[in-house]
Amino acid sequence: MNNTIKYLLITIIAGVSLYNAIYFKKLDEVKKEASNTTFNAKNYANQFFKNDVESFKAINASDFLNHINADAQAYAENNGHKLGISSDYNFIVEGNAIVLEIEEEYIVVELESDQQRLKIATDFIFGNAIREGARRANIGDYQNTMDFNNISVELNNIVREQILPPFLQEVKVSDRIYFKGAAKVNTKRHTNENMKVIPMLLKINN
Amino acid sequence: MLQSYYTDGLKVLLSFFLFIAICSCSNTNGSENKRIAVVISTLNNPWFVVLGESAAERAQELGYETTIFDSQNNTSKEAEHFENLIAAGYSAVLFNPTDSEGSVSNVKRAKAAGVPVFCMDREVNSLDAATSQIISDSFSGCVALGEYFVRQLNKKGKYVELLGLVGDNNTWNRSKGFHSVVDHFPDLKMVAQQSADFDRSKAMEVLESVMQSHPDIDAVFCGNDAMAMGAYQALVAAGKTENVMVFGFDGADDVMNAISNKKIKATVMQSPKHMAKVAAELADLYIKGKRDFIPKTPIAVEVVTQENIHDFVAYGQDN
């Protein structure tokens, strides 16, 4: 009788302590749960280009160049956006322009409003100009800074893979275009010569 | 006579208590007798020595006593330092973590004990543990370095990558920044990617070993300057300094000299002096009552090349 109670108690204790200690789940489900909690920079970038780029308020490119050439520091502090402690300020600019030259890494355009010249990058699409110019993300919201960095990688990938190829297939010297894109200005070492706009939107208006 | 004696005694006693009260009030909000701990991942690397000494120096200028602790790249050692500094009643910690994940518990322990922690250079993977994190924008620095690398190699060639400590986020931020550029050029082939733990001697050994199987490399990208110097030594020993370009990251004294002397191609300047100064000043603000801090503040870095070396000084400016 005593032994029966003893074995019953042992079985109950073992059952309670081992309950749910081992269980099986499908690997697909585990992976799906993990990906749901992981930040997806690609989706984030796709949503930005799909929903926000067209309507994003940009600075007129002629006004931008005039202000930057007059007093880059003061204009950048009031109208640009920088990441942390930096002299690199970022802006979103737009304009209508005529294509003057098509080079290996950029095209040179002349703004219709005042004939100032500007380079639009067509290669070496790197950096944070779009993310910072558009003020899309705050580094303090990301536990791992690499998630934050991946936003720029994915934004640039979209420009490289989706925005530029159809444009470059068609564009010719003398074409009239509309552009919207991100420009980075280093207030310590700014020259118009080394500034290029990373395009977010390109339309040929002929 | 006796009454006068008691009255005088009472006056002296009251004056004494008043003096003590004034002293204790002034200590409550000021920095007198307060101590700040500076915990550094390793003092076996000159860059981190400058980081630690600059942090201590700025804290002393602000009126604090300081002690520098060397974690020797060991999270257990780091944990011991945190236990000791919490028990010793330090007012704040200026912290250069050994491991972005492994160091989180140390920071949390300090926070639980009411000791604010300000990370310098390296981050911890937690948004609510450290009071603020002052970090280099390593990713952007290596994007810019990657562009320079691609142009120097004319978009083609074979290269080796030497990684830093695999547990440090900076290792991967730098590597991923570099690859986010270089991987878009298919004629640039990475023949080996190995960790040398940010260590000069290990970098030399690793590159010597890699060159046994890949004697025809064109470049070495190193995650810090100590490894760049180690890689350069390996190339000297192999008689290949003319054929192989070396790229580093930090802006350390020996690499800046090597760039001036056309031995190393480029580095990325991240100023330990600037980061240390910002961290010490934030800690001072905390001790004086400020509580709302930005969780992460990246500090911009710049590519230093043989063409623009004259614009920079080793370890950068402090502002």
Short mmCIF file of C-alpha atoms in Angstrom, two decimals:
data_model
loop_
_atom_site.label_atom_id
_atom_site.label_comp_id
_atom_site.label_asym_id
_atom_site.label_seq_id
_atom_site.Cartn_x
_atom_site.Cartn_y
_atom_site.Cartn_z
CA MET A 1 0.00 0.00 0.00
CA ASN A 2 2.79 2.35 1.02
CA ASN A 3 4.69 1.47 -2.13
CA THR A 4 1.66 2.26 -4.28
CA ILE A 5 1.34 5.73 -2.75
CA LYS A 6 5.09 6.26 -3.11
CA TYR A 7 5.10 5.32 -6.81
CA LEU A 8 1.97 7.39 -7.43
CA LEU A 9 3.59 10.44 -5.85
CA ILE A 10 6.80 9.93 -7.82
CA THR A 11 4.78 9.64 -11.05
CA ILE A 12 2.81 12.82 -10.26
CA ILE A 13 5.96 14.80 -9.36
CA ALA A 14 7.79 13.54 -12.44
CA GLY A 15 4.76 14.32 -14.61
CA VAL A 16 4.40 17.86 -13.26
CA SER A 17 8.10 18.67 -13.54
CA LEU A 18 8.52 17.23 -17.02
CA TYR A 19 5.25 18.62 -18.41
CA ASN A 20 6.02 20.81 -21.42
CA ALA A 21 9.76 20.44 -20.78
CA ILE A 22 10.16 18.81 -24.16
CA TYR A 23 7.96 19.60 -27.12
CA PHE A 24 8.25 19.52 -30.88
CA LYS A 25 7.60 22.31 -33.34
CA LYS A 26 7.97 22.51 -37.10
CA LEU A 27 11.21 24.23 -38.18
CA ASP A 28 9.22 26.43 -40.61
CA GLU A 29 7.10 27.75 -37.74
CA VAL A 30 10.18 28.56 -35.63
CA LYS A 31 11.83 30.38 -38.54
CA LYS A 32 8.63 32.31 -39.23
CA GLU A 33 8.35 33.40 -35.59
CA ALA A 34 11.98 34.54 -35.60
CA SER A 35 11.55 36.53 -38.81
CA ASN A 36 8.44 38.21 -37.41
CA THR A 37 10.48 39.65 -34.56
CA THR A 38 13.49 40.55 -36.76
CA PHE A 39 13.53 43.96 -38.39
CA ASN A 40 13.07 43.65 -42.16
CA ALA A 41 14.94 46.50 -43.82
CA LYS A 42 13.95 45.37 -47.32
CA ASN A 43 10.23 45.66 -46.56
CA TYR A 44 10.83 48.98 -44.89
CA ALA A 45 12.64 50.36 -47.97
CA ASN A 46 10.02 48.94 -50.36
CA GLN A 47 7.22 50.59 -48.38
CA PHE A 48 9.04 53.93 -48.49
CA PHE A 49 9.47 53.86 -52.28
CA LYS A 50 5.95 52.56 -52.84
CA ASN A 51 4.07 54.93 -50.53
CA ASP A 52 6.16 57.99 -49.76
CA VAL A 53 8.61 59.02 -52.47
CA GLU A 54 6.11 60.61 -54.89
CA SER A 55 4.50 62.74 -52.23
CA PHE A 56 7.64 63.52 -50.23
CA LYS A 57 8.12 67.28 -49.90
CA ALA A 58 11.40 68.27 -51.56
CA ILE A 59 13.40 71.49 -51.80
CA ASN A 60 13.56 73.22 -55.18
CA ALA A 61 17.04 72.35 -56.53
CA SER A 62 17.81 75.93 -57.66
CA ASP A 63 16.92 77.35 -54.24
CA PHE A 64 18.97 74.63 -52.61
CA LEU A 65 22.10 75.43 -54.67
CA ASN A 66 21.71 79.17 -54.13
CA HIS A 67 21.44 78.81 -50.37
CA ILE A 68 24.24 76.23 -50.08
CA ASN A 69 26.60 78.36 -52.14
CA ALA A 70 25.75 81.46 -50.10
CA ASP A 71 26.13 79.99 -46.59
CA ALA A 72 26.27 76.21 -46.43
CA GLN A 73 26.62 75.98 -42.65
CA ALA A 74 23.67 78.20 -41.77
CA TYR A 75 21.40 76.72 -44.45
CA ALA A 76 22.33 73.14 -43.53
CA GLU A 77 21.70 73.67 -39.83
CA ASN A 78 18.22 75.03 -40.51
CA ASN A 79 17.12 72.84 -43.42
CA GLY A 80 19.28 69.74 -43.56
CA HIS A 81 19.42 66.63 -41.47
CA LYS A 82 22.52 64.93 -40.08
CA LEU A 83 23.22 61.73 -38.22
CA GLY A 84 24.63 62.31 -34.74
CA ILE A 85 27.72 64.49 -34.52
CA SER A 86 28.70 65.19 -38.11
CA SER A 87 29.37 67.84 -40.74
CA ASP A 88 27.43 65.86 -43.36
CA TYR A 89 23.91 67.26 -43.86
CA ASN A 90 21.35 65.61 -46.10
CA PHE A 91 18.51 67.10 -48.15
CA ILE A 92 15.79 65.92 -50.51
CA VAL A 93 15.76 68.10 -53.64
CA GLU A 94 13.76 68.14 -56.87
CA GLY A 95 13.75 69.93 -60.18
CA ASN A 96 13.10 69.97 -63.90
CA ALA A 97 16.24 69.88 -65.98
CA ILE A 98 17.81 69.22 -69.38
CA VAL A 99 20.39 66.44 -69.73
CA LEU A 100 23.73 67.86 -70.87
CA GLU A 101 26.12 64.93 -70.50
CA ILE A 102 25.87 61.22 -69.80
CA GLU A 103 29.02 60.00 -68.03
CA GLU A 104 29.99 56.58 -66.63
CA GLU A 105 29.02 57.36 -63.03
CA TYR A 106 26.59 60.28 -63.37
CA ILE A 107 24.64 62.53 -65.70
CA VAL A 108 25.08 66.30 -65.78
CA VAL A 109 21.85 68.28 -65.96
CA GLU A 110 21.03 71.98 -66.33
CA LEU A 111 18.17 73.18 -64.16
CA GLU A 112 15.41 74.74 -66.29
CA SER A 113 14.66 77.45 -63.74
CA ASP A 114 18.08 79.11 -63.68
CA GLN A 115 20.50 77.06 -65.79
CA GLN A 116 22.61 75.93 -62.82
CA ARG A 117 24.35 72.58 -63.31
CA LEU A 118 24.01 69.52 -61.12
CA LYS A 119 25.21 65.90 -61.21
CA ILE A 120 22.79 63.03 -60.74
CA ALA A 121 24.52 59.79 -59.72
CA THR A 122 23.98 56.73 -61.90
CA ASP A 123 26.66 54.51 -60.34
CA PHE A 124 28.31 54.27 -56.90
CA ILE A 125 24.90 54.51 -55.23
CA PHE A 126 26.03 54.19 -51.64
CA GLY A 127 25.73 56.00 -48.31
CA ASN A 128 22.94 57.32 -46.11
CA ALA A 129 21.76 60.36 -48.07
CA ILE A 130 18.25 59.03 -48.76
CA ARG A 131 17.61 57.69 -45.25
CA GLU A 132 18.91 60.81 -43.55
CA GLY A 133 17.55 63.31 -46.09
CA ALA A 134 14.09 61.76 -45.80
CA ARG A 135 14.44 61.55 -41.99
CA ARG A 136 13.03 58.08 -42.21
CA ALA A 137 14.61 56.43 -39.20
CA ASN A 138 16.06 57.20 -35.79
CA ILE A 139 19.17 55.25 -34.76
CA GLY A 140 17.99 55.28 -31.15
CA ASP A 141 15.07 53.03 -32.09
CA TYR A 142 17.37 50.20 -33.21
CA GLN A 143 18.95 47.93 -30.65
CA ASN A 144 21.54 46.72 -33.16
CA THR A 145 22.91 49.53 -35.31
CA MET A 146 23.28 47.12 -38.23
CA ASP A 147 19.46 47.04 -38.60
CA PHE A 148 19.57 50.81 -38.98
CA ASN A 149 22.44 50.60 -41.49
CA ASN A 150 20.57 47.99 -43.52
CA ILE A 151 17.85 50.56 -44.25
CA SER A 152 20.36 52.55 -46.31
CA VAL A 153 21.62 49.39 -48.02
CA GLU A 154 18.10 48.45 -49.10
CA LEU A 155 17.10 51.99 -50.14
CA ASN A 156 20.23 52.16 -52.32
CA ASN A 157 19.50 48.70 -53.76
CA ILE A 158 16.10 49.91 -54.95
CA VAL A 159 17.69 52.91 -56.67
CA ARG A 160 20.32 50.68 -58.27
CA GLU A 161 17.95 47.90 -59.32
CA GLN A 162 14.61 49.61 -59.99
CA ILE A 163 15.01 53.37 -60.47
CA LEU A 164 18.13 53.62 -62.63
CA PRO A 165 17.98 50.74 -65.17
CA PRO A 166 14.79 51.84 -67.02
CA PHE A 167 15.91 55.47 -66.97
CA LEU A 168 19.41 54.73 -68.29
CA GLN A 169 17.97 52.62 -71.11
CA GLU A 170 16.05 55.59 -72.48
CA VAL A 171 17.78 58.79 -71.47
CA LYS A 172 19.63 60.82 -74.12
CA VAL A 173 21.48 64.11 -74.13
CA SER A 174 18.98 67.04 -74.48
CA ASP A 175 16.14 65.10 -72.82
CA ARG A 176 13.97 67.04 -70.40
CA ILE A 177 13.68 65.25 -67.10
CA TYR A 178 12.12 65.60 -63.67
CA PHE A 179 14.17 64.32 -60.73
CA LYS A 180 13.77 63.99 -57.01
CA GLY A 181 16.63 62.73 -54.91
CA ALA A 182 18.93 63.04 -51.93
CA ALA A 183 21.98 65.27 -51.72
CA LYS A 184 24.72 65.21 -49.08
CA VAL A 185 26.64 68.37 -48.22
CA ASN A 186 29.73 68.36 -46.02
CA THR A 187 29.75 71.85 -44.57
CA LYS A 188 33.52 71.72 -43.97
CA ARG A 189 34.51 70.64 -47.48
CA HIS A 190 31.62 71.53 -49.75
CA THR A 191 32.03 72.10 -53.48
CA ASN A 192 29.33 71.82 -56.13
CA GLU A 193 31.81 69.77 -58.16
CA ASN A 194 31.84 66.85 -55.68
CA MET A 195 28.10 66.90 -54.94
CA LYS A 196 25.84 64.31 -56.58
CA VAL A 197 22.14 63.75 -56.15
CA ILE A 198 21.17 60.12 -55.45
CA PRO A 199 17.94 59.78 -57.47
CA MET A 200 14.74 58.50 -55.88
CA LEU A 201 12.48 59.44 -58.78
CA LEU A 202 13.43 60.03 -62.43
CA LYS A 203 11.00 60.85 -65.25
CA ILE A 204 11.76 61.73 -68.86
CA ASN A 205 9.33 64.52 -69.83
CA ASN A 206 9.84 64.74 -73.63
CA MET B 1 31.02 82.14 34.01
CA LEU B 2 29.82 78.55 33.62
CA GLN B 3 26.79 79.72 31.58
CA SER B 4 29.07 81.70 29.25
CA TYR B 5 31.26 78.61 28.81
CA TYR B 6 28.22 76.53 27.81
CA THR B 7 26.94 79.24 25.45
CA ASP B 8 30.31 79.46 23.71
CA GLY B 9 30.46 75.67 23.48
CA LEU B 10 26.99 75.56 21.97
CA LYS B 11 27.96 78.21 19.41
CA VAL B 12 31.06 76.23 18.40
CA LEU B 13 29.00 73.05 18.11
CA LEU B 14 26.30 74.76 16.05
CA SER B 15 28.93 76.32 13.77
CA PHE B 16 30.51 72.89 13.30
CA PHE B 17 27.15 71.30 12.32
CA LEU B 18 26.40 74.24 10.03
CA PHE B 19 29.78 73.77 8.34
CA ILE B 20 29.15 70.03 7.89
CA ALA B 21 25.67 70.76 6.52
CA ILE B 22 27.04 73.29 3.98
CA CYS B 23 29.75 70.86 2.89
CA SER B 24 27.32 68.00 2.41
CA CYS B 25 24.92 70.25 0.46
CA SER B 26 27.65 71.36 -1.93
CA ASN B 27 28.66 67.71 -2.50
CA THR B 28 25.12 66.70 -3.40
CA ASN B 29 25.02 68.52 -6.73
CA GLY B 30 28.67 69.17 -7.53
CA SER B 31 31.49 66.94 -8.66
CA GLU B 32 33.69 67.24 -5.54
CA ASN B 33 34.80 63.87 -4.19
CA LYS B 34 32.83 62.12 -6.93
CA ARG B 35 34.58 59.38 -8.85
CA ILE B 36 34.17 58.22 -12.42
CA ALA B 37 35.34 54.79 -13.58
CA VAL B 38 36.76 54.36 -17.07
CA VAL B 39 36.46 50.73 -18.17
CA ILE B 40 38.33 49.95 -21.41
CA SER B 41 38.17 46.70 -23.43
CA THR B 42 41.94 46.49 -23.78
CA LEU B 43 44.93 48.70 -23.10
CA ASN B 44 47.03 46.53 -25.39
CA ASN B 45 46.10 48.75 -28.35
CA PRO B 46 47.29 52.37 -28.51
CA TRP B 47 43.93 53.58 -29.85
CA PHE B 48 42.13 52.34 -26.73
CA VAL B 49 44.85 53.78 -24.50
CA VAL B 50 44.13 57.19 -26.01
CA LEU B 51 40.37 56.59 -25.55
CA GLY B 52 40.79 55.70 -21.86
CA GLU B 53 43.27 58.44 -21.06
CA SER B 54 41.24 61.10 -22.88
CA ALA B 55 38.08 60.07 -20.99
CA ALA B 56 39.90 60.18 -17.65
CA GLU B 57 41.54 63.49 -18.51
CA ARG B 58 38.25 65.18 -19.44
CA ALA B 59 36.53 63.80 -16.33
CA GLN B 60 39.37 65.16 -14.18
CA GLU B 61 39.04 68.57 -15.85
CA LEU B 62 35.39 68.46 -14.84
CA GLY B 63 36.42 67.87 -11.22
CA TYR B 64 36.19 64.09 -10.80
CA GLU B 65 38.61 61.51 -9.53
CA THR B 66 39.08 58.76 -12.10
CA THR B 67 40.31 55.19 -12.29
CA ILE B 68 41.01 53.32 -15.53
CA PHE B 69 40.17 49.60 -15.59
CA ASP B 70 41.60 47.29 -18.29
CA SER B 71 39.24 44.44 -19.24
CA GLN B 72 41.93 42.72 -21.35
CA ASN B 73 39.30 41.81 -23.95
CA ASN B 74 37.76 39.46 -21.41
CA THR B 75 34.10 39.76 -20.38
CA SER B 76 34.77 37.96 -17.06
CA LYS B 77 37.44 40.48 -16.20
CA GLU B 78 35.03 43.22 -17.22
CA ALA B 79 32.34 41.75 -14.92
CA GLU B 80 34.83 41.81 -12.01
CA HIS B 81 35.56 45.46 -12.69
CA PHE B 82 31.84 46.28 -12.63
CA GLU B 83 31.33 44.42 -9.33
CA ASN B 84 34.23 46.32 -7.80
CA LEU B 85 33.28 49.74 -9.09
CA ILE B 86 29.65 49.35 -8.01
CA ALA B 87 30.78 48.29 -4.53
CA ALA B 88 33.26 51.17 -4.40
CA GLY B 89 30.48 53.69 -5.09
CA TYR B 90 31.61 55.25 -8.36
CA SER B 91 29.20 57.89 -9.65
CA ALA B 92 29.37 56.94 -13.36
CA VAL B 93 31.13 54.61 -15.78
CA LEU B 94 32.69 55.60 -19.10
CA PHE B 95 32.63 52.24 -20.78
CA ASN B 96 34.25 50.66 -23.80
CA PRO B 97 32.63 47.18 -23.92
CA THR B 98 34.40 43.96 -24.83
CA ASP B 99 31.33 42.32 -26.35
CA SER B 100 28.09 43.84 -27.63
CA GLU B 101 26.01 40.97 -26.18
CA GLY B 102 28.23 39.75 -23.33
CA SER B 103 28.65 43.21 -21.81
CA VAL B 104 24.91 43.95 -21.54
CA SER B 105 24.56 42.20 -18.16
CA ASN B 106 27.38 44.31 -16.68
CA VAL B 107 25.73 47.52 -17.82
CA LYS B 108 22.37 46.35 -16.44
CA ARG B 109 23.95 45.50 -13.10
CA ALA B 110 25.38 49.02 -12.87
CA LYS B 111 22.04 50.52 -13.84
CA ALA B 112 20.26 48.48 -11.15
CA ALA B 113 22.76 49.86 -8.63
CA GLY B 114 22.01 53.42 -9.78
CA VAL B 115 25.33 53.88 -11.61
CA PRO B 116 24.90 55.38 -15.09
CA VAL B 117 26.97 53.90 -17.92
CA PHE B 118 28.08 55.82 -21.01
CA CYS B 119 29.39 53.57 -23.78
CA MET B 120 32.24 54.82 -25.93
CA ASP B 121 33.15 53.61 -29.42
CA ARG B 122 31.51 50.19 -29.08
CA GLU B 123 27.82 49.64 -28.42
CA VAL B 124 25.93 47.11 -26.33
CA ASN B 125 22.88 45.40 -27.80
CA SER B 126 20.35 46.98 -25.49
CA LEU B 127 18.47 50.23 -25.78
CA ASP B 128 17.64 50.62 -22.11
CA ALA B 129 20.78 49.46 -20.30
CA ALA B 130 23.29 52.24 -20.98
CA THR B 131 22.33 55.84 -20.27
CA SER B 132 23.79 56.83 -23.64
CA GLN B 133 26.09 55.30 -26.25
CA ILE B 134 28.61 57.43 -28.16
CA ILE B 135 29.72 55.35 -31.11
CA SER B 136 31.67 55.78 -34.32
CA ASP B 137 29.66 55.61 -37.49
CA SER B 138 31.79 52.63 -38.53
CA PHE B 139 29.40 51.46 -41.25
CA SER B 140 29.41 54.79 -43.11
CA GLY B 141 33.17 55.05 -42.69
CA CYS B 142 33.65 51.70 -44.37
CA VAL B 143 31.19 52.58 -47.13
CA ALA B 144 33.42 55.56 -47.95
CA LEU B 145 36.56 53.44 -47.56
CA GLY B 146 34.98 50.76 -49.78
CA GLU B 147 34.42 53.32 -52.55
CA TYR B 148 38.05 54.43 -52.28
CA PHE B 149 39.18 50.77 -52.26
CA VAL B 150 37.21 50.01 -55.45
CA ARG B 151 38.67 53.01 -57.27
CA GLN B 152 42.24 52.27 -56.13
CA LEU B 153 41.97 48.70 -57.44
CA ASN B 154 40.28 49.83 -60.68
CA LYS B 155 37.31 47.60 -59.80
CA LYS B 156 39.27 44.35 -60.13
CA GLY B 157 41.67 42.15 -58.14
CA LYS B 158 41.98 39.69 -55.28
CA TYR B 159 41.83 40.75 -51.66
CA VAL B 160 41.88 39.45 -48.10
CA GLU B 161 39.72 40.76 -45.27
CA LEU B 162 40.97 40.66 -41.67
CA LEU B 163 38.07 40.90 -39.23
CA GLY B 164 38.19 42.16 -35.64
CA LEU B 165 36.63 40.47 -32.60
CA VAL B 166 33.63 38.52 -33.84
CA GLY B 167 31.57 39.46 -30.76
CA ASP B 168 31.92 43.18 -31.38
CA ASN B 169 29.30 45.02 -33.44
CA ASN B 170 31.97 47.33 -34.85
CA THR B 171 33.62 44.33 -36.51
CA TRP B 172 30.45 43.61 -38.47
CA ASN B 173 29.41 47.23 -39.04
CA ARG B 174 32.80 47.81 -40.68
CA SER B 175 32.78 44.58 -42.64
CA LYS B 176 29.20 45.06 -43.83
CA GLY B 177 29.79 48.70 -44.74
CA PHE B 178 32.79 47.67 -46.81
CA HIS B 179 30.97 44.77 -48.49
CA SER B 180 27.86 46.89 -49.16
CA VAL B 181 30.09 48.63 -51.72
CA VAL B 182 32.75 46.16 -52.82
CA ASP B 183 30.38 43.24 -53.44
CA HIS B 184 28.76 45.21 -56.28
CA PHE B 185 31.96 44.82 -58.31
CA PRO B 186 32.16 41.20 -59.45
CA ASP B 187 35.80 41.40 -60.57
CA LEU B 188 36.87 42.09 -57.00
CA LYS B 189 37.31 38.66 -55.41
CA MET B 190 37.70 38.10 -51.68
CA VAL B 191 40.01 35.06 -51.41
CA ALA B 192 39.99 34.88 -47.60
CA GLN B 193 38.12 36.43 -44.68
CA GLN B 194 39.53 35.64 -41.24
CA SER B 195 39.44 37.12 -37.76
CA ALA B 196 42.63 38.47 -36.21
CA ASP B 197 40.86 39.85 -33.12
CA PHE B 198 41.93 43.49 -33.78
CA ASP B 199 45.44 42.31 -32.84
CA ARG B 200 48.63 43.27 -34.66
CA SER B 201 50.57 40.01 -34.08
CA LYS B 202 47.59 37.83 -34.97
CA ALA B 203 47.03 39.83 -38.15
CA MET B 204 50.61 39.21 -39.19
CA GLU B 205 50.27 35.47 -38.53
CA VAL B 206 46.92 35.21 -40.30
CA LEU B 207 48.08 37.06 -43.42
CA GLU B 208 51.30 35.02 -43.61
CA SER B 209 49.20 31.88 -43.49
CA VAL B 210 46.70 33.16 -46.10
CA MET B 211 49.51 34.14 -48.47
CA GLN B 212 50.76 30.54 -48.46
CA SER B 213 47.66 29.54 -50.41
CA HIS B 214 46.98 32.91 -52.10
CA PRO B 215 50.33 34.48 -53.01
CA ASP B 216 48.83 36.73 -55.69
CA ILE B 217 46.62 39.09 -53.66
CA ASP B 218 46.29 42.78 -54.54
CA ALA B 219 44.92 44.24 -51.31
CA VAL B 220 44.16 43.64 -47.63
CA PHE B 221 41.22 45.30 -45.89
CA CYS B 222 41.70 45.34 -42.10
CA GLY B 223 39.01 46.12 -39.52
CA ASN B 224 41.42 48.28 -37.50
CA ASP B 225 44.81 49.92 -37.74
CA ALA B 226 46.62 47.49 -35.44
CA MET B 227 45.75 44.69 -37.88
CA ALA B 228 46.75 46.92 -40.81
CA MET B 229 50.23 47.31 -39.26
CA GLY B 230 50.41 43.54 -38.67
CA ALA B 231 49.38 42.90 -42.28
CA TYR B 232 51.99 45.37 -43.50
CA GLN B 233 54.69 43.56 -41.46
CA ALA B 234 53.68 40.27 -43.09
CA LEU B 235 53.98 41.90 -46.52
CA VAL B 236 57.43 43.29 -45.63
CA ALA B 237 58.55 39.81 -44.60
CA ALA B 238 57.21 38.39 -47.87
CA GLY B 239 58.72 41.21 -49.97
CA LYS B 240 55.29 42.20 -51.32
CA THR B 241 54.79 45.74 -50.09
CA GLU B 242 54.96 47.14 -53.63
CA ASN B 243 52.24 44.81 -54.94
CA VAL B 244 49.67 44.77 -52.15
CA MET B 245 47.63 47.72 -50.89
CA VAL B 246 46.71 47.83 -47.18
CA PHE B 247 43.63 49.59 -45.80
CA GLY B 248 42.92 50.09 -42.10
CA PHE B 249 40.46 51.78 -39.75
CA ASP B 250 41.09 54.04 -36.71
CA GLY B 251 43.52 56.83 -37.55
CA ALA B 252 46.18 55.53 -35.15
CA ASP B 253 49.57 57.20 -34.97
CA ASP B 254 51.66 54.46 -36.64
CA VAL B 255 49.22 54.03 -39.53
CA MET B 256 48.99 57.79 -40.10
CA ASN B 257 52.81 57.82 -40.38
CA ALA B 258 52.68 54.80 -42.69
CA ILE B 259 50.15 56.60 -44.92
CA SER B 260 52.41 59.67 -45.03
CA ASN B 261 55.30 57.40 -46.02
CA LYS B 262 53.19 55.73 -48.76
CA LYS B 263 53.30 52.34 -47.01
CA ILE B 264 49.60 52.02 -46.19
CA LYS B 265 46.96 53.19 -48.62
CA ALA B 266 44.19 54.56 -46.37
CA THR B 267 42.46 54.40 -43.02
CA VAL B 268 39.27 55.78 -41.52
CA MET B 269 39.73 58.46 -38.87
CA GLN B 270 37.61 57.92 -35.79
CA SER B 271 38.66 60.17 -32.96
CA PRO B 272 38.93 58.50 -29.54
CA LYS B 273 39.56 61.94 -28.07
CA HIS B 274 36.26 63.29 -29.35
CA MET B 275 34.23 60.27 -28.22
CA ALA B 276 35.86 60.30 -24.78
CA LYS B 277 35.22 64.01 -24.35
CA VAL B 278 31.54 63.70 -25.28
CA ALA B 279 31.07 60.70 -22.95
CA ALA B 280 32.75 62.44 -19.98
CA GLU B 281 30.67 65.57 -20.48
CA LEU B 282 27.44 63.54 -20.65
CA ALA B 283 28.38 61.74 -17.42
CA ASP B 284 28.98 65.12 -15.78
CA LEU B 285 25.55 66.31 -16.91
CA TYR B 286 23.97 63.15 -15.47
CA ILE B 287 25.68 63.62 -12.12
CA LYS B 288 24.45 67.21 -12.07
CA GLY B 289 20.86 66.10 -12.57
CA LYS B 290 20.12 65.75 -16.30
CA ARG B 291 18.18 62.59 -17.08
CA ASP B 292 16.99 62.71 -20.71
CA PHE B 293 19.75 61.47 -22.98
CA ILE B 294 19.75 60.36 -26.61
CA PRO B 295 20.23 56.57 -26.49
CA LYS B 296 22.82 56.49 -29.30
CA THR B 297 24.94 59.25 -30.77
CA PRO B 298 27.02 58.24 -33.77
CA ILE B 299 30.08 60.36 -34.53
CA ALA B 300 31.00 60.82 -38.18
CA VAL B 301 34.31 59.43 -39.42
CA GLU B 302 36.40 60.34 -42.46
CA VAL B 303 38.61 58.48 -44.92
CA VAL B 304 42.29 59.44 -44.67
CA THR B 305 44.35 58.80 -47.80
CA GLN B 306 47.82 59.59 -49.06
CA GLU B 307 46.22 62.56 -50.86
CA ASN B 308 44.46 64.20 -47.90
CA ILE B 309 46.65 63.04 -44.96
CA HIS B 310 47.77 66.64 -44.35
CA ASP B 311 44.22 67.56 -43.26
CA PHE B 312 44.35 65.17 -40.28
CA VAL B 313 46.28 64.42 -37.08
CA ALA B 314 46.65 61.01 -35.46
CA TYR B 315 43.66 60.04 -33.27
CA GLY B 316 41.77 63.08 -34.58
CA GLN B 317 40.70 66.22 -32.81
CA ASP B 318 38.73 66.33 -29.59
CA ASN B 319 35.91 68.33 -31.20
#
